PDB file of C-alpha atoms in Angstrom:
ATOM      1  CA  MET Z   1       7.085  10.146  -6.996  1.00  0.00           C
ATOM      2  CA  GLU Z   2       4.989  12.821  -5.286  1.00  0.00           C
ATOM      3  CA  ALA Z   3       2.703  13.099  -8.300  1.00  0.00           C
ATOM      4  CA  TRP Z   4       2.178   9.333  -8.405  1.00  0.00           C
ATOM      5  CA  ALA Z   5       1.601   9.083  -4.644  1.00  0.00           C
ATOM      6  CA  THR Z   6      -1.032  11.804  -4.809  1.00  0.00           C
ATOM      7  CA  TYR Z   7      -2.761  10.331  -7.841  1.00  0.00           C
ATOM      8  CA  ARG Z   8      -2.593   6.639  -6.925  1.00  0.00           C
ATOM      9  CA  THR Z   9      -3.090   6.677  -3.134  1.00  0.00           C
ATOM     10  CA  SER Z  10      -6.508   6.225  -1.546  1.00  0.00           C
ATOM     11  CA  SER Z  11      -8.013   5.332   1.820  1.00  0.00           C
ATOM     12  CA  ALA Z  12      -9.921   2.164   2.604  1.00  0.00           C
ATOM     13  CA  ALA Z  13     -12.725   4.364   3.950  1.00  0.00           C
ATOM     14  CA  GLU Z  14     -13.506   5.402   0.372  1.00  0.00           C
ATOM     15  CA  TRP Z  15     -14.462   1.880  -0.652  1.00  0.00           C
ATOM     16  CA  THR Z  16     -17.655   0.713   1.038  1.00  0.00           C
ATOM     17  CA  SER Z  17     -18.875  -2.793   0.305  1.00  0.00           C
ATOM     18  CA  ARG Z  18     -22.179  -1.502  -1.117  1.00  0.00           C
ATOM     19  CA  ARG Z  19     -20.390   0.861  -3.483  1.00  0.00           C
ATOM     20  CA  LEU Z  20     -18.085  -1.896  -4.665  1.00  0.00           C
ATOM     21  CA  LEU Z  21     -20.943  -4.330  -5.152  1.00  0.00           C
ATOM     22  CA  ARG Z  22     -22.496  -1.880  -7.613  1.00  0.00           C
ATOM     23  CA  ALA Z  23     -19.169  -1.461  -9.405  1.00  0.00           C
ATOM     24  CA  LYS Z  24     -18.352  -5.158  -9.455  1.00  0.00           C
ATOM     25  CA  GLY Z  25     -20.622  -6.152 -12.317  1.00  0.00           C
ATOM     26  CA  ASP Z  26     -19.773  -9.615 -13.622  1.00  0.00           C
ATOM     27  CA  SER Z  27     -16.278  -9.653 -12.107  1.00  0.00           C
ATOM     28  CA  ARG Z  28     -15.423 -12.394  -9.641  1.00  0.00           C
ATOM     29  CA  VAL Z  29     -13.345 -11.677  -6.533  1.00  0.00           C
ATOM     30  CA  SER Z  30     -11.149 -14.201  -4.747  1.00  0.00           C
ATOM     31  CA  VAL Z  31      -9.439 -13.712  -1.378  1.00  0.00           C
ATOM     32  CA  VAL Z  32      -6.415 -15.905  -0.640  1.00  0.00           C
ATOM     33  CA  LEU Z  33      -4.757 -16.391   2.763  1.00  0.00           C
ATOM     34  CA  PRO Z  34      -1.395 -18.199   2.800  1.00  0.00           C
ATOM     35  CA  ALA Z  35      -1.131 -19.840   6.218  1.00  0.00           C
ATOM     36  CA  ARG Z  36       1.480 -21.854   8.060  1.00  0.00           C
ATOM     37  CA  ASN Z  37       0.696 -22.708  11.680  1.00  0.00           C
ATOM     38  CA  GLU Z  38      -1.795 -19.864  12.104  1.00  0.00           C
ATOM     39  CA  GLU Z  39      -4.560 -21.675  14.002  1.00  0.00           C
ATOM     40  CA  ALA Z  40      -4.712 -18.846  16.565  1.00  0.00           C
ATOM     41  CA  THR Z  41      -5.697 -16.136  14.056  1.00  0.00           C
ATOM     42  CA  VAL Z  42      -6.877 -17.622  10.768  1.00  0.00           C
ATOM     43  CA  GLY Z  43     -10.349 -18.531  12.018  1.00  0.00           C
ATOM     44  CA  ALA Z  44     -11.282 -14.987  13.031  1.00  0.00           C
ATOM     45  CA  ILE Z  45     -10.068 -13.579   9.709  1.00  0.00           C
ATOM     46  CA  VAL Z  46     -12.021 -16.125   7.692  1.00  0.00           C
ATOM     47  CA  SER Z  47     -15.159 -15.615   9.786  1.00  0.00           C
ATOM     48  CA  THR Z  48     -14.999 -11.838   9.343  1.00  0.00           C
ATOM     49  CA  ILE Z  49     -14.628 -12.031   5.566  1.00  0.00           C
ATOM     50  CA  ARG Z  50     -17.388 -14.608   5.227  1.00  0.00           C
ATOM     51  CA  GLU Z  51     -19.854 -12.753   7.439  1.00  0.00           C
ATOM     52  CA  HIS Z  52     -19.345  -9.227   6.127  1.00  0.00           C
ATOM     53  CA  LEU Z  53     -18.293  -9.730   2.507  1.00  0.00           C
ATOM     54  CA  MET Z  54     -19.949 -12.988   1.478  1.00  0.00           C
ATOM     55  CA  ASP Z  55     -23.086 -13.527   3.584  1.00  0.00           C
ATOM     56  CA  ARG Z  56     -24.233  -9.942   4.206  1.00  0.00           C
ATOM     57  CA  VAL Z  57     -22.979  -8.600   0.875  1.00  0.00           C
ATOM     58  CA  ALA Z  58     -22.012 -10.899  -2.003  1.00  0.00           C
ATOM     59  CA  LEU Z  59     -18.796  -9.037  -2.785  1.00  0.00           C
ATOM     60  CA  VAL Z  60     -16.278 -11.857  -2.338  1.00  0.00           C
ATOM     61  CA  ASP Z  61     -17.012 -14.945  -4.419  1.00  0.00           C
ATOM     62  CA  GLU Z  62     -14.240 -17.203  -3.220  1.00  0.00           C
ATOM     63  CA  LEU Z  63     -12.313 -17.465   0.067  1.00  0.00           C
ATOM     64  CA  ILE Z  64      -9.285 -19.747  -0.013  1.00  0.00           C
ATOM     65  CA  VAL Z  65      -6.774 -20.626   2.703  1.00  0.00           C
ATOM     66  CA  VAL Z  66      -3.564 -22.209   1.425  1.00  0.00           C
ATOM     67  CA  ASP Z  67      -2.257 -24.582   4.082  1.00  0.00           C
ATOM     68  CA  SER Z  68       1.515 -24.262   3.782  1.00  0.00           C
ATOM     69  CA  ARG Z  69       2.518 -27.549   5.448  1.00  0.00           C
ATOM     70  CA  SER Z  70       1.141 -26.565   8.851  1.00  0.00           C
ATOM     71  CA  THR Z  71       1.778 -28.858  11.803  1.00  0.00           C
ATOM     72  CA  ASP Z  72      -1.066 -27.408  13.887  1.00  0.00           C
ATOM     73  CA  ARG Z  73      -4.833 -27.198  13.250  1.00  0.00           C
ATOM     74  CA  THR Z  74      -4.685 -24.328  10.744  1.00  0.00           C
ATOM     75  CA  ALA Z  75      -6.540 -26.261   8.039  1.00  0.00           C
ATOM     76  CA  GLN Z  76      -9.278 -27.527  10.356  1.00  0.00           C
ATOM     77  CA  VAL Z  77      -9.850 -24.110  11.945  1.00  0.00           C
ATOM     78  CA  ALA Z  78      -9.982 -22.356   8.568  1.00  0.00           C
ATOM     79  CA  ARG Z  79     -12.391 -24.911   7.132  1.00  0.00           C
ATOM     80  CA  ALA Z  80     -14.664 -24.735  10.172  1.00  0.00           C
ATOM     81  CA  ALA Z  81     -14.777 -20.934   9.844  1.00  0.00           C
ATOM     82  CA  GLY Z  82     -15.991 -21.190   6.265  1.00  0.00           C
ATOM     83  CA  ALA Z  83     -12.936 -21.125   3.997  1.00  0.00           C
ATOM     84  CA  GLU Z  84     -12.061 -23.512   1.237  1.00  0.00           C
ATOM     85  CA  VAL Z  85      -8.718 -25.014   2.216  1.00  0.00           C
ATOM     86  CA  VAL Z  86      -6.180 -26.197  -0.348  1.00  0.00           C
ATOM     87  CA  GLY Z  87      -2.782 -27.702   0.260  1.00  0.00           C
ATOM     88  CA  GLN Z  88       0.293 -25.973  -1.114  1.00  0.00           C
ATOM     89  CA  ASP Z  89       1.750 -29.319  -2.195  1.00  0.00           C
ATOM     90  CA  GLU Z  90      -1.492 -30.408  -3.862  1.00  0.00           C
ATOM     91  CA  MET Z  91      -1.560 -27.320  -6.067  1.00  0.00           C
ATOM     92  CA  THR Z  92       2.106 -27.734  -7.044  1.00  0.00           C
ATOM     93  CA  ARG Z  93       2.065 -31.504  -7.503  1.00  0.00           C
ATOM     94  CA  GLY Z  94       4.474 -32.537 -10.242  1.00  0.00           C
ATOM     95  CA  LEU Z  95       6.514 -29.341  -9.922  1.00  0.00           C
ATOM     96  CA  PRO Z  96       9.786 -28.883  -7.977  1.00  0.00           C
ATOM     97  CA  ARG Z  97       9.127 -28.655  -4.250  1.00  0.00           C
ATOM     98  CA  LEU Z  98       9.726 -25.120  -2.961  1.00  0.00           C
ATOM     99  CA  THR Z  99       9.356 -23.647   0.503  1.00  0.00           C
ATOM    100  CA  GLY Z 100       8.274 -20.271   1.813  1.00  0.00           C
ATOM    101  CA  LYS Z 101       5.437 -17.801   1.612  1.00  0.00           C
ATOM    102  CA  GLY Z 102       5.883 -16.987  -2.056  1.00  0.00           C
ATOM    103  CA  ASP Z 103       5.198 -20.548  -3.123  1.00  0.00           C
ATOM    104  CA  ALA Z 104       2.026 -20.598  -1.013  1.00  0.00           C
ATOM    105  CA  LEU Z 105       0.904 -17.395  -2.743  1.00  0.00           C
ATOM    106  CA  TRP Z 106       1.579 -18.949  -6.144  1.00  0.00           C
ATOM    107  CA  ALA Z 107      -0.443 -22.022  -5.150  1.00  0.00           C
ATOM    108  CA  GLY Z 108      -3.273 -19.758  -4.009  1.00  0.00           C
ATOM    109  CA  LEU Z 109      -3.310 -17.918  -7.316  1.00  0.00           C
ATOM    110  CA  ALA Z 110      -3.388 -21.257  -9.117  1.00  0.00           C
ATOM    111  CA  ALA Z 111      -6.353 -22.364  -7.002  1.00  0.00           C
ATOM    112  CA  ALA Z 112      -8.329 -19.130  -7.275  1.00  0.00           C
ATOM    113  CA  GLU Z 113     -10.775 -18.485 -10.081  1.00  0.00           C
ATOM    114  CA  GLY Z 114     -11.536 -14.795  -9.559  1.00  0.00           C
ATOM    115  CA  ASP Z 115     -10.804 -12.014 -12.024  1.00  0.00           C
ATOM    116  CA  VAL Z 116      -9.482  -9.995  -9.054  1.00  0.00           C
ATOM    117  CA  VAL Z 117      -7.378 -11.788  -6.447  1.00  0.00           C
ATOM    118  CA  ALA Z 118      -6.584 -10.306  -3.036  1.00  0.00           C
ATOM    119  CA  PHE Z 119      -3.910 -11.705  -0.720  1.00  0.00           C
ATOM    120  CA  VAL Z 120      -4.157 -11.252   3.047  1.00  0.00           C
ATOM    121  CA  ASP Z 121      -1.725 -12.534   5.684  1.00  0.00           C
ATOM    122  CA  ALA Z 122      -3.201 -15.039   8.116  1.00  0.00           C
ATOM    123  CA  ASP Z 123      -1.493 -13.772  11.292  1.00  0.00           C
ATOM    124  CA  LEU Z 124      -3.415 -10.511  11.678  1.00  0.00           C
ATOM    125  CA  HIS Z 125      -5.089  -9.547  14.941  1.00  0.00           C
ATOM    126  CA  GLU Z 126      -8.220  -7.379  15.089  1.00  0.00           C
ATOM    127  CA  PHE Z 127      -8.881  -7.966  11.408  1.00  0.00           C
ATOM    128  CA  ARG Z 128     -11.603  -5.820   9.807  1.00  0.00           C
ATOM    129  CA  PRO Z 129     -13.426  -6.156   6.426  1.00  0.00           C
ATOM    130  CA  HIS Z 130     -11.909  -2.907   5.111  1.00  0.00           C
ATOM    131  CA  PHE Z 131      -8.617  -4.746   4.647  1.00  0.00           C
ATOM    132  CA  VAL Z 132     -10.279  -6.498   1.710  1.00  0.00           C
ATOM    133  CA  THR Z 133     -12.564  -3.745   0.419  1.00  0.00           C
ATOM    134  CA  GLY Z 134      -9.713  -1.238   0.482  1.00  0.00           C
ATOM    135  CA  LEU Z 135      -7.518  -3.497  -1.650  1.00  0.00           C
ATOM    136  CA  ILE Z 136     -10.103  -4.389  -4.256  1.00  0.00           C
ATOM    137  CA  GLY Z 137     -11.747  -0.943  -4.441  1.00  0.00           C
ATOM    138  CA  PRO Z 138      -9.408   0.662  -6.999  1.00  0.00           C
ATOM    139  CA  LEU Z 139      -9.430  -2.509  -9.105  1.00  0.00           C
ATOM    140  CA  LEU Z 140     -13.218  -2.681  -9.314  1.00  0.00           C
ATOM    141  CA  THR Z 141     -13.675   1.014 -10.051  1.00  0.00           C
ATOM    142  CA  ASP Z 142     -10.705   1.952 -12.242  1.00  0.00           C
ATOM    143  CA  PRO Z 143      -9.753  -0.276 -15.203  1.00  0.00           C
ATOM    144  CA  SER Z 144      -6.355   1.432 -15.492  1.00  0.00           C
ATOM    145  CA  VAL Z 145      -5.256  -0.008 -12.103  1.00  0.00           C
ATOM    146  CA  ASP Z 146      -3.729  -3.495 -12.226  1.00  0.00           C
ATOM    147  CA  PHE Z 147      -2.278  -3.896  -8.722  1.00  0.00           C
ATOM    148  CA  VAL Z 148      -2.958  -2.388  -5.287  1.00  0.00           C
ATOM    149  CA  LYS Z 149      -0.645  -2.498  -2.275  1.00  0.00           C
ATOM    150  CA  GLY Z 150      -1.821  -1.895   1.273  1.00  0.00           C
ATOM    151  CA  PHE Z 151      -0.082   0.277   3.827  1.00  0.00           C
ATOM    152  CA  TYR Z 152      -0.782   0.966   7.484  1.00  0.00           C
ATOM    153  CA  HIS Z 153       0.612   1.888  10.876  1.00  0.00           C
ATOM    154  CA  ARG Z 154       2.418  -1.073  12.425  1.00  0.00           C
ATOM    155  CA  PRO Z 155       2.777  -0.592  16.190  1.00  0.00           C
ATOM    156  CA  LEU Z 156       5.681  -2.365  17.863  1.00  0.00           C
ATOM    157  CA  VAL Z 157       4.601  -3.408  21.341  1.00  0.00           C
ATOM    158  CA  GLY Z 158       7.474  -3.522  23.812  1.00  0.00           C
ATOM    159  CA  ALA Z 159       7.634  -4.497  27.460  1.00  0.00           C
ATOM    160  CA  ALA Z 160       7.089  -0.944  28.675  1.00  0.00           C
ATOM    161  CA  SER Z 161       5.880   1.054  25.668  1.00  0.00           C
ATOM    162  CA  VAL Z 162       4.325   0.992  22.206  1.00  0.00           C
ATOM    163  CA  GLU Z 163       6.130   2.518  19.212  1.00  0.00           C
ATOM    164  CA  ALA Z 164       3.415   3.603  16.772  1.00  0.00           C
ATOM    165  CA  ASP Z 165       5.318   2.764  13.578  1.00  0.00           C
ATOM    166  CA  GLY Z 166       8.076   0.559  14.967  1.00  0.00           C
ATOM    167  CA  GLY Z 167       6.921  -2.617  13.268  1.00  0.00           C
ATOM    168  CA  GLY Z 168       8.446  -1.951   9.848  1.00  0.00           C
ATOM    169  CA  ARG Z 169      12.070  -2.560  10.732  1.00  0.00           C
ATOM    170  CA  VAL Z 170      13.087  -4.515   7.631  1.00  0.00           C
ATOM    171  CA  THR Z 171      11.290  -1.974   5.461  1.00  0.00           C
ATOM    172  CA  GLU Z 172      13.165   0.997   6.878  1.00  0.00           C
ATOM    173  CA  LEU Z 173      16.586  -0.633   7.250  1.00  0.00           C
ATOM    174  CA  MET Z 174      16.658  -2.749   4.089  1.00  0.00           C
ATOM    175  CA  ALA Z 175      13.833  -2.543   1.560  1.00  0.00           C
ATOM    176  CA  ARG Z 176      13.293   1.206   1.365  1.00  0.00           C
ATOM    177  CA  PRO Z 177      16.972   2.185   0.924  1.00  0.00           C
ATOM    178  CA  LEU Z 178      17.386  -0.608  -1.627  1.00  0.00           C
ATOM    179  CA  LEU Z 179      14.387   0.440  -3.714  1.00  0.00           C
ATOM    180  CA  ASN Z 180      15.334   4.122  -3.540  1.00  0.00           C
ATOM    181  CA  LEU Z 181      18.822   3.266  -4.746  1.00  0.00           C
ATOM    182  CA  PHE Z 182      17.942   1.095  -7.743  1.00  0.00           C
ATOM    183  CA  TRP Z 183      14.207   1.516  -8.375  1.00  0.00           C
ATOM    184  CA  PRO Z 184      13.405   5.089  -7.312  1.00  0.00           C
ATOM    185  CA  GLU Z 185      10.103   4.914  -9.200  1.00  0.00           C
ATOM    186  CA  LEU Z 186       8.870   2.690  -6.345  1.00  0.00           C
ATOM    187  CA  ALA Z 187       9.935   5.109  -3.604  1.00  0.00           C
ATOM    188  CA  GLY Z 188       6.344   6.311  -3.149  1.00  0.00           C
ATOM    189  CA  PHE Z 189       5.155   2.996  -1.720  1.00  0.00           C
ATOM    190  CA  VAL Z 190       4.728   3.475   2.017  1.00  0.00           C
ATOM    191  CA  GLN Z 191       4.949  -0.241   2.807  1.00  0.00           C
ATOM    192  CA  PRO Z 192       6.682  -2.100  -0.014  1.00  0.00           C
ATOM    193  CA  LEU Z 193       6.832  -5.298   2.052  1.00  0.00           C
ATOM    194  CA  ALA Z 194       3.172  -5.282   3.086  1.00  0.00           C
ATOM    195  CA  GLY Z 195       1.558  -8.710   2.945  1.00  0.00           C
ATOM    196  CA  GLU Z 196      -1.815  -7.334   1.881  1.00  0.00           C
ATOM    197  CA  TYR Z 197      -2.255  -6.634  -1.831  1.00  0.00           C
ATOM    198  CA  ALA Z 198      -4.543  -7.395  -4.752  1.00  0.00           C
ATOM    199  CA  GLY Z 199      -4.273  -7.570  -8.500  1.00  0.00           C
ATOM    200  CA  ARG Z 200      -5.924  -8.611 -11.703  1.00  0.00           C
ATOM    201  CA  ARG Z 201      -5.526 -12.296 -12.367  1.00  0.00           C
ATOM    202  CA  ASP Z 202      -4.306 -11.837 -15.936  1.00  0.00           C
ATOM    203  CA  VAL Z 203      -1.503  -9.597 -14.650  1.00  0.00           C
ATOM    204  CA  LEU Z 204      -0.511 -11.656 -11.606  1.00  0.00           C
ATOM    205  CA  GLU Z 205      -0.270 -14.779 -13.779  1.00  0.00           C
ATOM    206  CA  ARG Z 206       2.434 -13.105 -15.863  1.00  0.00           C
ATOM    207  CA  VAL Z 207       5.007 -12.530 -13.096  1.00  0.00           C
ATOM    208  CA  PRO Z 208       7.161 -15.088 -11.268  1.00  0.00           C
ATOM    209  CA  PHE Z 209       6.747 -15.647  -7.524  1.00  0.00           C
ATOM    210  CA  VAL Z 210       9.888 -15.784  -5.391  1.00  0.00           C
ATOM    211  CA  SER Z 211       9.539 -18.617  -2.900  1.00  0.00           C
ATOM    212  CA  GLY Z 212      10.743 -16.859   0.259  1.00  0.00           C
ATOM    213  CA  TYR Z 213      10.543 -13.450   1.911  1.00  0.00           C
ATOM    214  CA  GLY Z 214      11.644 -11.712  -1.255  1.00  0.00           C
ATOM    215  CA  VAL Z 215       8.252 -12.277  -2.882  1.00  0.00           C
ATOM    216  CA  GLU Z 216       6.874  -8.779  -2.195  1.00  0.00           C
ATOM    217  CA  THR Z 217      10.051  -7.058  -3.391  1.00  0.00           C
ATOM    218  CA  ALA Z 218      10.220  -9.111  -6.571  1.00  0.00           C
ATOM    219  CA  MET Z 219       6.540  -8.603  -7.291  1.00  0.00           C
ATOM    220  CA  LEU Z 220       6.781  -4.810  -7.139  1.00  0.00           C
ATOM    221  CA  ILE Z 221       9.872  -4.714  -9.341  1.00  0.00           C
ATOM    222  CA  ASP Z 222       8.480  -7.187 -11.862  1.00  0.00           C
ATOM    223  CA  LEU Z 223       5.109  -5.429 -12.052  1.00  0.00           C
ATOM    224  CA  LEU Z 224       6.856  -2.110 -12.560  1.00  0.00           C
ATOM    225  CA  ASP Z 225       8.611  -3.626 -15.575  1.00  0.00           C
ATOM    226  CA  LEU Z 226       5.470  -5.370 -16.830  1.00  0.00           C
ATOM    227  CA  VAL Z 227       2.704  -2.752 -16.534  1.00  0.00           C
ATOM    228  CA  GLY Z 228       4.446   0.470 -15.489  1.00  0.00           C
ATOM    229  CA  LEU Z 229       4.134   2.641 -12.402  1.00  0.00           C
ATOM    230  CA  ASP Z 230       0.828   4.237 -13.389  1.00  0.00           C
ATOM    231  CA  ALA Z 231      -0.933   0.859 -13.221  1.00  0.00           C
ATOM    232  CA  LEU Z 232       0.162   0.411  -9.594  1.00  0.00           C
ATOM    233  CA  ALA Z 233      -1.664   1.935  -6.614  1.00  0.00           C
ATOM    234  CA  GLN Z 234      -1.687   1.863  -2.821  1.00  0.00           C
ATOM    235  CA  VAL Z 235      -4.375   2.164  -0.163  1.00  0.00           C
ATOM    236  CA  ASP Z 236      -4.264   3.207   3.491  1.00  0.00           C
ATOM    237  CA  LEU Z 237      -5.656   0.353   5.595  1.00  0.00           C
ATOM    238  CA  GLY Z 238      -5.280   2.115   8.956  1.00  0.00           C
ATOM    239  CA  GLU Z 239      -3.484  -0.018  11.540  1.00  0.00           C
ATOM    240  CA  ARG Z 240      -2.150  -3.555  11.307  1.00  0.00           C
ATOM    241  CA  ARG Z 241      -1.483  -5.702  14.363  1.00  0.00           C
ATOM    242  CA  HIS Z 242       0.308  -9.011  14.092  1.00  0.00           C
ATOM    243  CA  ARG Z 243       3.063 -10.946  15.774  1.00  0.00           C
ATOM    244  CA  HIS Z 244       6.617  -9.651  15.403  1.00  0.00           C
ATOM    245  CA  GLN Z 245       9.701 -11.693  14.676  1.00  0.00           C
ATOM    246  CA  ASP Z 246      12.977 -11.500  16.549  1.00  0.00           C
ATOM    247  CA  THR Z 247      16.025  -9.691  15.216  1.00  0.00           C
ATOM    248  CA  ALA Z 248      17.755 -12.832  13.952  1.00  0.00           C
ATOM    249  CA  ALA Z 249      14.689 -13.770  11.900  1.00  0.00           C
ATOM    250  CA  LEU Z 250      14.555 -10.247  10.469  1.00  0.00           C
ATOM    251  CA  GLY Z 251      18.187 -10.656   9.452  1.00  0.00           C
ATOM    252  CA  ARG Z 252      17.359 -13.781   7.479  1.00  0.00           C
ATOM    253  CA  MET Z 253      14.421 -12.005   5.896  1.00  0.00           C
ATOM    254  CA  SER Z 254      16.665  -9.113   4.884  1.00  0.00           C
ATOM    255  CA  ALA Z 255      19.194 -11.475   3.343  1.00  0.00           C
ATOM    256  CA  GLN Z 256      16.513 -13.004   1.141  1.00  0.00           C
ATOM    257  CA  ILE Z 257      15.385  -9.561   0.046  1.00  0.00           C
ATOM    258  CA  MET Z 258      18.979  -8.693  -0.900  1.00  0.00           C
ATOM    259  CA  LEU Z 259      19.344 -11.881  -2.941  1.00  0.00           C
ATOM    260  CA  THR Z 260      16.031 -11.203  -4.662  1.00  0.00           C
ATOM    261  CA  ALA Z 261      17.090  -7.668  -5.545  1.00  0.00           C
ATOM    262  CA  TRP Z 262      20.413  -8.994  -6.845  1.00  0.00           C
ATOM    263  CA  SER Z 263      18.593 -11.333  -9.247  1.00  0.00           C
ATOM    264  CA  ARG Z 264      16.569  -8.402 -10.621  1.00  0.00           C
ATOM    265  CA  LEU Z 265      19.700  -6.285 -10.986  1.00  0.00           C
ATOM    266  CA  GLN Z 266      21.283  -9.092 -12.982  1.00  0.00           C
ATOM    267  CA  ARG Z 267      18.277  -9.305 -15.278  1.00  0.00           C
ATOM    268  CA  ARG Z 268      18.560  -5.600 -15.984  1.00  0.00           C
ATOM    269  CA  GLY Z 269      22.276  -5.911 -16.667  1.00  0.00           C
ATOM    270  CA  TRP Z 270      23.135  -3.779 -13.636  1.00  0.00           C
ATOM    271  CA  ALA Z 271      25.009  -6.588 -11.869  1.00  0.00           C
ATOM    272  CA  ASN Z 272      27.600  -9.048 -13.150  1.00  0.00           C
ATOM    273  CA  PRO Z 273      25.486 -11.796 -14.756  1.00  0.00           C
ATOM    274  CA  GLY Z 274      28.137 -14.404 -13.968  1.00  0.00           C
ATOM    275  CA  ALA Z 275      28.450 -13.585 -10.280  1.00  0.00           C
ATOM    276  CA  VAL Z 276      26.742 -15.944  -7.837  1.00  0.00           C
ATOM    277  CA  PRO Z 277      26.280 -14.326  -4.418  1.00  0.00           C
ATOM    278  CA  ALA Z 278      26.721 -16.429  -1.313  1.00  0.00           C
ATOM    279  CA  ALA Z 279      23.448 -17.771   0.052  1.00  0.00           C
ATOM    280  CA  LEU Z 280      24.651 -18.653   3.542  1.00  0.00           C
ATOM    281  CA  LEU Z 281      24.103 -16.176   6.360  1.00  0.00           C
ATOM    282  CA  THR Z 282      26.269 -16.372   9.473  1.00  0.00           C
ATOM    283  CA  GLN Z 283      24.719 -15.103  12.702  1.00  0.00           C
ATOM    284  CA  PHE Z 284      25.649 -15.302  16.376  1.00  0.00           C
ATOM    285  CA  ARG Z 285      23.489 -16.584  19.226  1.00  0.00           C
ATOM    286  CA  ARG Z 286      24.471 -15.686  22.782  1.00  0.00           C
ATOM    287  CA  GLY Z 287      25.281 -18.594  25.075  1.00  0.00           C
ATOM    288  CA  GLY Z 288      24.156 -22.096  24.215  1.00  0.00           C
ATOM    289  CA  SER Z 289      25.804 -25.487  24.575  1.00  0.00           C
ATOM    290  CA  ASP Z 290      27.921 -25.002  21.443  1.00  0.00           C
ATOM    291  CA  ALA Z 291      29.261 -21.551  22.325  1.00  0.00           C
ATOM    292  CA  LEU Z 292      32.792 -21.041  21.060  1.00  0.00           C
ATOM    293  CA  PRO Z 293      35.616 -20.125  23.441  1.00  0.00           C
ATOM    294  CA  ASN Z 294      36.153 -16.382  23.890  1.00  0.00           C
ATOM    295  CA  LEU Z 295      32.940 -15.615  21.985  1.00  0.00           C
ATOM    296  CA  ASP Z 296      30.305 -16.793  24.468  1.00  0.00           C
ATOM    297  CA  ARG Z 297      28.152 -17.262  21.385  1.00  0.00           C
ATOM    298  CA  GLU Z 298      27.130 -20.010  19.023  1.00  0.00           C
ATOM    299  CA  ILE Z 299      27.664 -19.542  15.309  1.00  0.00           C
ATOM    300  CA  VAL Z 300      24.432 -20.149  13.417  1.00  0.00           C
ATOM    301  CA  VAL Z 301      24.570 -20.547   9.639  1.00  0.00           C
ATOM    302  CA  SER Z 302      21.326 -20.365   7.652  1.00  0.00           C
ATOM    303  CA  ASP Z 303      20.615 -21.061   4.004  1.00  0.00           C
ATOM    304  CA  VAL Z 304      18.843 -17.918   2.762  1.00  0.00           C
ATOM    305  CA  SER Z 305      18.804 -18.843  -0.909  1.00  0.00           C
ATOM    306  CA  VAL Z 306      15.678 -17.972  -2.884  1.00  0.00           C
ATOM    307  CA  GLU Z 307      14.033 -19.851  -5.704  1.00  0.00           C
ATOM    308  CA  GLU Z 308      11.021 -18.844  -7.729  1.00  0.00           C
ATOM    309  CA  ARG Z 309       8.074 -20.263  -9.561  1.00  0.00           C
ATOM    310  CA  PRO Z 310       7.798 -19.179 -13.193  1.00  0.00           C
ATOM    311  CA  PRO Z 311       4.726 -17.136 -14.099  1.00  0.00           C
ATOM    312  CA  LEU Z 312       1.579 -19.193 -13.631  1.00  0.00           C
ATOM    313  CA  ALA Z 313       0.579 -18.502 -17.227  1.00  0.00           C
ATOM    314  CA  GLU Z 314       3.580 -20.576 -18.354  1.00  0.00           C
ATOM    315  CA  LEU Z 315       2.666 -23.565 -16.178  1.00  0.00           C
ATOM    316  CA  ARG Z 316      -1.127 -23.471 -16.211  1.00  0.00           C
ATOM    317  CA  HIS Z 317      -1.263 -26.722 -18.191  1.00  0.00           C
ATOM    318  CA  ARG Z 318       0.628 -28.501 -15.385  1.00  0.00           C
ATOM    319  CA  VAL Z 319      -1.461 -27.194 -12.498  1.00  0.00           C
ATOM    320  CA  PRO Z 320      -4.627 -29.038 -11.405  1.00  0.00           C
ATOM    321  CA  ARG Z 321      -7.771 -27.174 -12.401  1.00  0.00           C
ATOM    322  CA  ARG Z 322      -9.922 -28.821  -9.765  1.00  0.00           C
ATOM    323  CA  ARG Z 323      -8.722 -28.003  -6.257  1.00  0.00           C
ATOM    324  CA  VAL Z 324      -7.896 -30.878  -3.967  1.00  0.00           C
ATOM    325  CA  PRO Z 325      -8.837 -30.472  -0.262  1.00  0.00           C
ATOM    326  CA  ALA Z 326      -5.849 -30.310   2.084  1.00  0.00           C
TER     327      ALA Z 326
END
């Protein structure tokens, strides 16, 4: 793990846009932002990428925002800022309807035409161009790299203080112990759940996309099986600021990660192939009109089941080639 981390870890500062433009050659680069109700942040991210990496330097060829059934002005804001906007449902028309981030990512990959595809979350604050150049740098300069994962400091801002790396709670309490236990080859990834990553299209099209919050976990495990650890890399992107979810939401996220890991354990024969784990998560909410006697809490039951899209390469003939505006 230490050898891999030393060999396959770089800093975004190493990859300047001018250097990458020289290395790019005939390759095409797509940037995809999955977005659901992100009107407050998506515009600034799109504007930054367009100004610095498309207008000033022609490094990014395609900038796509996947509108994941937003109920706010996400699509309008993204389009006004200069992105091409596609609808998640338009790109998956004729296929089973799935929900969650992973399905939006799959739709974005289906819409993109680049040889290298970078994914960036749409809820980031203080976004800088190096988030993109850092991710695509190893891919444009080293043909032996197939996938790059970002990592960063994630400050958790509290009422009275800021915890420098307090934002990765699900990573530290769920994902990291799980990966160390069953997939120790992946233990060198600083942020296995990071939402910023990039890969070669021909590789990304060969792995399934889990529909919910398990998508990053499944992708790492599946890519490890497909191309091996040496084809995977990570890059330090500095600091990432975004909104944080409450503890109950993190619990639901963790449950989906557990179910995703279980499915991969079954495929490896490490878990009973006939066992079907429960997909309902029971949580407690203090107070409320439906609080039970003696508990002073409501019981909240959530469906945390995960589905997945098959590899895009298997369904390319059923996906529209020409993108339809959202």
